[in-house]
PDB file of C-alpha atoms in Angstrom:
ATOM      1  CA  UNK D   1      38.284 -97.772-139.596  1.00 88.00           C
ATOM      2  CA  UNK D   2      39.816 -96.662-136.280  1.00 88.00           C
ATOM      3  CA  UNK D   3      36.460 -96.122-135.247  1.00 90.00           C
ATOM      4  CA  UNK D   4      35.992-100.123-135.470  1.00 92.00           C
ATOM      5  CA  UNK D   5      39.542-100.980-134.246  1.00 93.00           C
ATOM      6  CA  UNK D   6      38.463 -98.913-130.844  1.00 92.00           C
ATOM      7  CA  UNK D   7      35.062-100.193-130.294  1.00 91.00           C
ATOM      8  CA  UNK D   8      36.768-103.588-130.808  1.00 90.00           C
ATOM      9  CA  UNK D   9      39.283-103.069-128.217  1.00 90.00           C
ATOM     10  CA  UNK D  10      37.274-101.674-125.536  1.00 93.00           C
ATOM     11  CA  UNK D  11      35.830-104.941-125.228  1.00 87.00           C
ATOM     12  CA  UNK D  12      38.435-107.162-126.108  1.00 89.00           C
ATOM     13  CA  UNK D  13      41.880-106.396-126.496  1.00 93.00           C
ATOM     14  CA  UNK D  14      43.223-107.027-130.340  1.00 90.00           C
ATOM     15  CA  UNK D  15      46.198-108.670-130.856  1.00 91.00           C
ATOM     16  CA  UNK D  16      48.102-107.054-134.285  1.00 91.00           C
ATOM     17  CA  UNK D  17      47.363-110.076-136.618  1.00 90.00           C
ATOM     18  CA  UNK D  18      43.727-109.385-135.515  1.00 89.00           C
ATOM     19  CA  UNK D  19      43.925-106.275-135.846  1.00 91.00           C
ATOM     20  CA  UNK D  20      45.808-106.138-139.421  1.00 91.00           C
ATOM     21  CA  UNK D  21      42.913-109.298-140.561  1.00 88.00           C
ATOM     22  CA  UNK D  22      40.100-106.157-139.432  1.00 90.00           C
ATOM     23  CA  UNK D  23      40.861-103.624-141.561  1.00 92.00           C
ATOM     24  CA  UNK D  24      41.863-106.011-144.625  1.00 90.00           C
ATOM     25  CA  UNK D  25      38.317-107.432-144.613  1.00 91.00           C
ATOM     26  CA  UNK D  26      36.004-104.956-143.452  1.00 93.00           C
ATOM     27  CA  UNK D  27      34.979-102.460-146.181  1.00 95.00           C
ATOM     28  CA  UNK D  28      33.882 -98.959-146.394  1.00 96.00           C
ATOM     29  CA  UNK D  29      30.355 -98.347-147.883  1.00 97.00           C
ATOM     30  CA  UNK D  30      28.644 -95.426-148.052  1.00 98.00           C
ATOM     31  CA  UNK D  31      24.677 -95.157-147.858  1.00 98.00           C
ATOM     32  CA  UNK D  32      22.428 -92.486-148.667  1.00 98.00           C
ATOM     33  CA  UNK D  33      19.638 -91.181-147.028  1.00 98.00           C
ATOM     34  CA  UNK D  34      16.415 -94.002-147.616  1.00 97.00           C
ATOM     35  CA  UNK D  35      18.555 -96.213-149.099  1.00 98.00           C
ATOM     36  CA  UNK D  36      18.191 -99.927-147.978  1.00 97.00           C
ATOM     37  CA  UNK D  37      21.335-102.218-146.340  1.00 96.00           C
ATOM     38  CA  UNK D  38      19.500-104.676-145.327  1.00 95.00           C
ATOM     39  CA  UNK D  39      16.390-106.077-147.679  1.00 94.00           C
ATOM     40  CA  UNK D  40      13.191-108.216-146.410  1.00 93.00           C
ATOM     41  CA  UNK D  41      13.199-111.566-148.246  1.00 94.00           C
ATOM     42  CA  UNK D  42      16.947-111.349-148.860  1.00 94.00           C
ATOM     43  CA  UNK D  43      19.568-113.318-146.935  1.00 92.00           C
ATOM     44  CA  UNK D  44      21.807-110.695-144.995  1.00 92.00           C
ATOM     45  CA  UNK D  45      25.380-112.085-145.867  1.00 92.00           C
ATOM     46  CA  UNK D  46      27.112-108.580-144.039  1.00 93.00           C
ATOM     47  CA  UNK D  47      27.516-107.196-140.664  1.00 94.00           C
ATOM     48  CA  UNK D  48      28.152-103.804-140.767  1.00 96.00           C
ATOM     49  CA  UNK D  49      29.703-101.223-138.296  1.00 96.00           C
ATOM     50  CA  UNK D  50      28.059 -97.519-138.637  1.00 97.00           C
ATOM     51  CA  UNK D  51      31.068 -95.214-138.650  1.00 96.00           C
ATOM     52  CA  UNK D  52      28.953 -92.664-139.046  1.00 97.00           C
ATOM     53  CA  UNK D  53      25.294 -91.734-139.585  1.00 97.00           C
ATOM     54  CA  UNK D  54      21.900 -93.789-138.583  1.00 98.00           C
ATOM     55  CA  UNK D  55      20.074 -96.848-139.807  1.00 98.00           C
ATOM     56  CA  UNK D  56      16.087 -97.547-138.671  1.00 97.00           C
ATOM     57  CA  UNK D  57      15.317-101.396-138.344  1.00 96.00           C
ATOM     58  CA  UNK D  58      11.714-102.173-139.332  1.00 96.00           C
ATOM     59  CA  UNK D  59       9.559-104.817-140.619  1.00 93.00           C
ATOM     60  CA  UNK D  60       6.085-105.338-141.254  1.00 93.00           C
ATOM     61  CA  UNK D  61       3.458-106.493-138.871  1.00 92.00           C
ATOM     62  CA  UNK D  62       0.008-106.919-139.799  1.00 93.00           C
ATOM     63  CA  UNK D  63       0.557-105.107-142.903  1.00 91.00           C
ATOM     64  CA  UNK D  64       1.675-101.927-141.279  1.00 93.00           C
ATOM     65  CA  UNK D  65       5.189-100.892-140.697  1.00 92.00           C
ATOM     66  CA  UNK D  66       6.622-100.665-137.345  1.00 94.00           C
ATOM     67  CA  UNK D  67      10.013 -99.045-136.236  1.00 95.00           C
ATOM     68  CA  UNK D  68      12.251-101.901-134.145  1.00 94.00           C
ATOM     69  CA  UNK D  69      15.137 -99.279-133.370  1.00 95.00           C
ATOM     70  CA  UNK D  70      17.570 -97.081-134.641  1.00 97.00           C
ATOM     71  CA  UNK D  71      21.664 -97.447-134.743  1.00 97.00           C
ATOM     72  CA  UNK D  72      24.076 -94.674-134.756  1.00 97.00           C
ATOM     73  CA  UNK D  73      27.429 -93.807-134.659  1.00 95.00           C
ATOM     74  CA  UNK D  74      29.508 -97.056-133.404  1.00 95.00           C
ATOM     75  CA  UNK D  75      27.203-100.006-133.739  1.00 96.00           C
ATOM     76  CA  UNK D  76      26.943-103.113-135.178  1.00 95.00           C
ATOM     77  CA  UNK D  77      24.041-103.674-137.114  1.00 96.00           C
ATOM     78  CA  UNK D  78      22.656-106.823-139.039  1.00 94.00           C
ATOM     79  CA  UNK D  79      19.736-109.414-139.594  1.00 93.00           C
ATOM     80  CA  UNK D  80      20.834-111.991-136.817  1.00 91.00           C
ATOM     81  CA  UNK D  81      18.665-114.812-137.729  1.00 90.00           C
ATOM     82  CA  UNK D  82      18.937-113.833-141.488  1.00 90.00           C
ATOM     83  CA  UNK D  83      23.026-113.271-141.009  1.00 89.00           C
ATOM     84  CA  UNK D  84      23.625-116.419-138.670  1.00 86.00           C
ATOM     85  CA  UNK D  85      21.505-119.024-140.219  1.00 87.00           C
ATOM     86  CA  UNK D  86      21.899-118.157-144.059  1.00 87.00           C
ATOM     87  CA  UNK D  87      18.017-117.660-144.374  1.00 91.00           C
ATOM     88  CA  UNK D  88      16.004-114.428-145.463  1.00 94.00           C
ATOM     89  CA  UNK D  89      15.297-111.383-143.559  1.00 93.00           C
ATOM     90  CA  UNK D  90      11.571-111.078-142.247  1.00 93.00           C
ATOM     91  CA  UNK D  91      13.297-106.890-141.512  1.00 95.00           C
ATOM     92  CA  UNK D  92      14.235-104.319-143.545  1.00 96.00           C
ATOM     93  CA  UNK D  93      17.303-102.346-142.642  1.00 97.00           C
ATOM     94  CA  UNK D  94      17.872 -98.113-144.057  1.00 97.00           C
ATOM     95  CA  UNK D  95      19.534 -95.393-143.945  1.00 98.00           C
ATOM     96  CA  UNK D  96      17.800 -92.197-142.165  1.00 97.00           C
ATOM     97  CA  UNK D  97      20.673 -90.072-143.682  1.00 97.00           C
ATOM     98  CA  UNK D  98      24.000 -90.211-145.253  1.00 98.00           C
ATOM     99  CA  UNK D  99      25.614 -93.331-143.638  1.00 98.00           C
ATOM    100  CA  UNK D 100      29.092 -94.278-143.480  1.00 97.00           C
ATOM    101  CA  UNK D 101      29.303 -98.043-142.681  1.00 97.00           C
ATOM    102  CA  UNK D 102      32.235-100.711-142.167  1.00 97.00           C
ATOM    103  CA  UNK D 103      31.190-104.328-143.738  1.00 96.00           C
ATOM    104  CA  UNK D 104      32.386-107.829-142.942  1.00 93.00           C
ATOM    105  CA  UNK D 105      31.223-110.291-146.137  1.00 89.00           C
ATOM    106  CA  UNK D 106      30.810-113.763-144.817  1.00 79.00           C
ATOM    107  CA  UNK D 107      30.357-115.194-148.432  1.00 65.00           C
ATOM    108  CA  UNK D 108      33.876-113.176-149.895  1.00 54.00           C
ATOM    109  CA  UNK D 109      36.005-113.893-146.220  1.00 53.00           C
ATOM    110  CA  UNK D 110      34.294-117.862-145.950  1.00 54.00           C
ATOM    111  CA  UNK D 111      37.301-119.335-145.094  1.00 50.00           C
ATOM    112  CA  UNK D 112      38.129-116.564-141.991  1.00 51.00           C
ATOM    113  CA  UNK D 113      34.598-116.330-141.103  1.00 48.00           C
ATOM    114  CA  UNK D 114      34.898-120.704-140.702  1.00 53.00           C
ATOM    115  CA  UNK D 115      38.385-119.974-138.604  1.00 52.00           C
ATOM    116  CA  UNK D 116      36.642-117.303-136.089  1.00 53.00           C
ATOM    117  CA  UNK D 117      33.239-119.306-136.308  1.00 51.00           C
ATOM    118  CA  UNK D 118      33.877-122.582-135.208  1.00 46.00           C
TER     119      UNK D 118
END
């Protein structure tokens, strides 16, 4: 988690109510290698934080399977279109090995997520 808190800070400084809100709603998850976080034709209700390990962001174009990029260690990953507009994922999100991942619900933390939304 202090992995998060850092990244956060270098960027913009956290006040301790902030801070304290962080690591009450972000949760660790764990991820094995080829296992999916993110699924095509699913709406993406997380952003995630890799803490450790790497994720491969794909999808499908003419019915072949093309590599968008790769996150590692201290990056935020998710579906922005699927994550911001509540609508499926046209990519697929997974791990390349053992990831270690902070996750940020918007459906379990709706009322916080309205507060730092709007």
């Amino acid at each position: 988690m202090n992995e998060l808190i850092t990244v956060i800070n270098s960027f913009q400084k956290l006040d301790a109510d902030t801070e304290n809100a962080i690591r009450r709603f972000f949760v660790e998850e764990k991820f094995k290698k080829n296992d999916f976080i993110i699924q095509e034709h699913k709406i993406c209700d997380k952003i995630y934080f890799i803490s450790s390990g790497a994720v491969r962001r794909f999808c499908f174009e003419n019915d072949e399977e093309v590599t968008k990029w790769i996150y590692t260690d201290n990056q935020f990953v998710t579906s922005m279109s699927s994550f911001f507009e509540q609508k499926p994922s046209f990519e697929i999100f997974q791990a390349c090995e053992e990831t270690v991942v902070y996750s940020y619900h918007i459906l379990m933390n709706s009322f916080y997520w309205n507060i730092l939304y709007f």
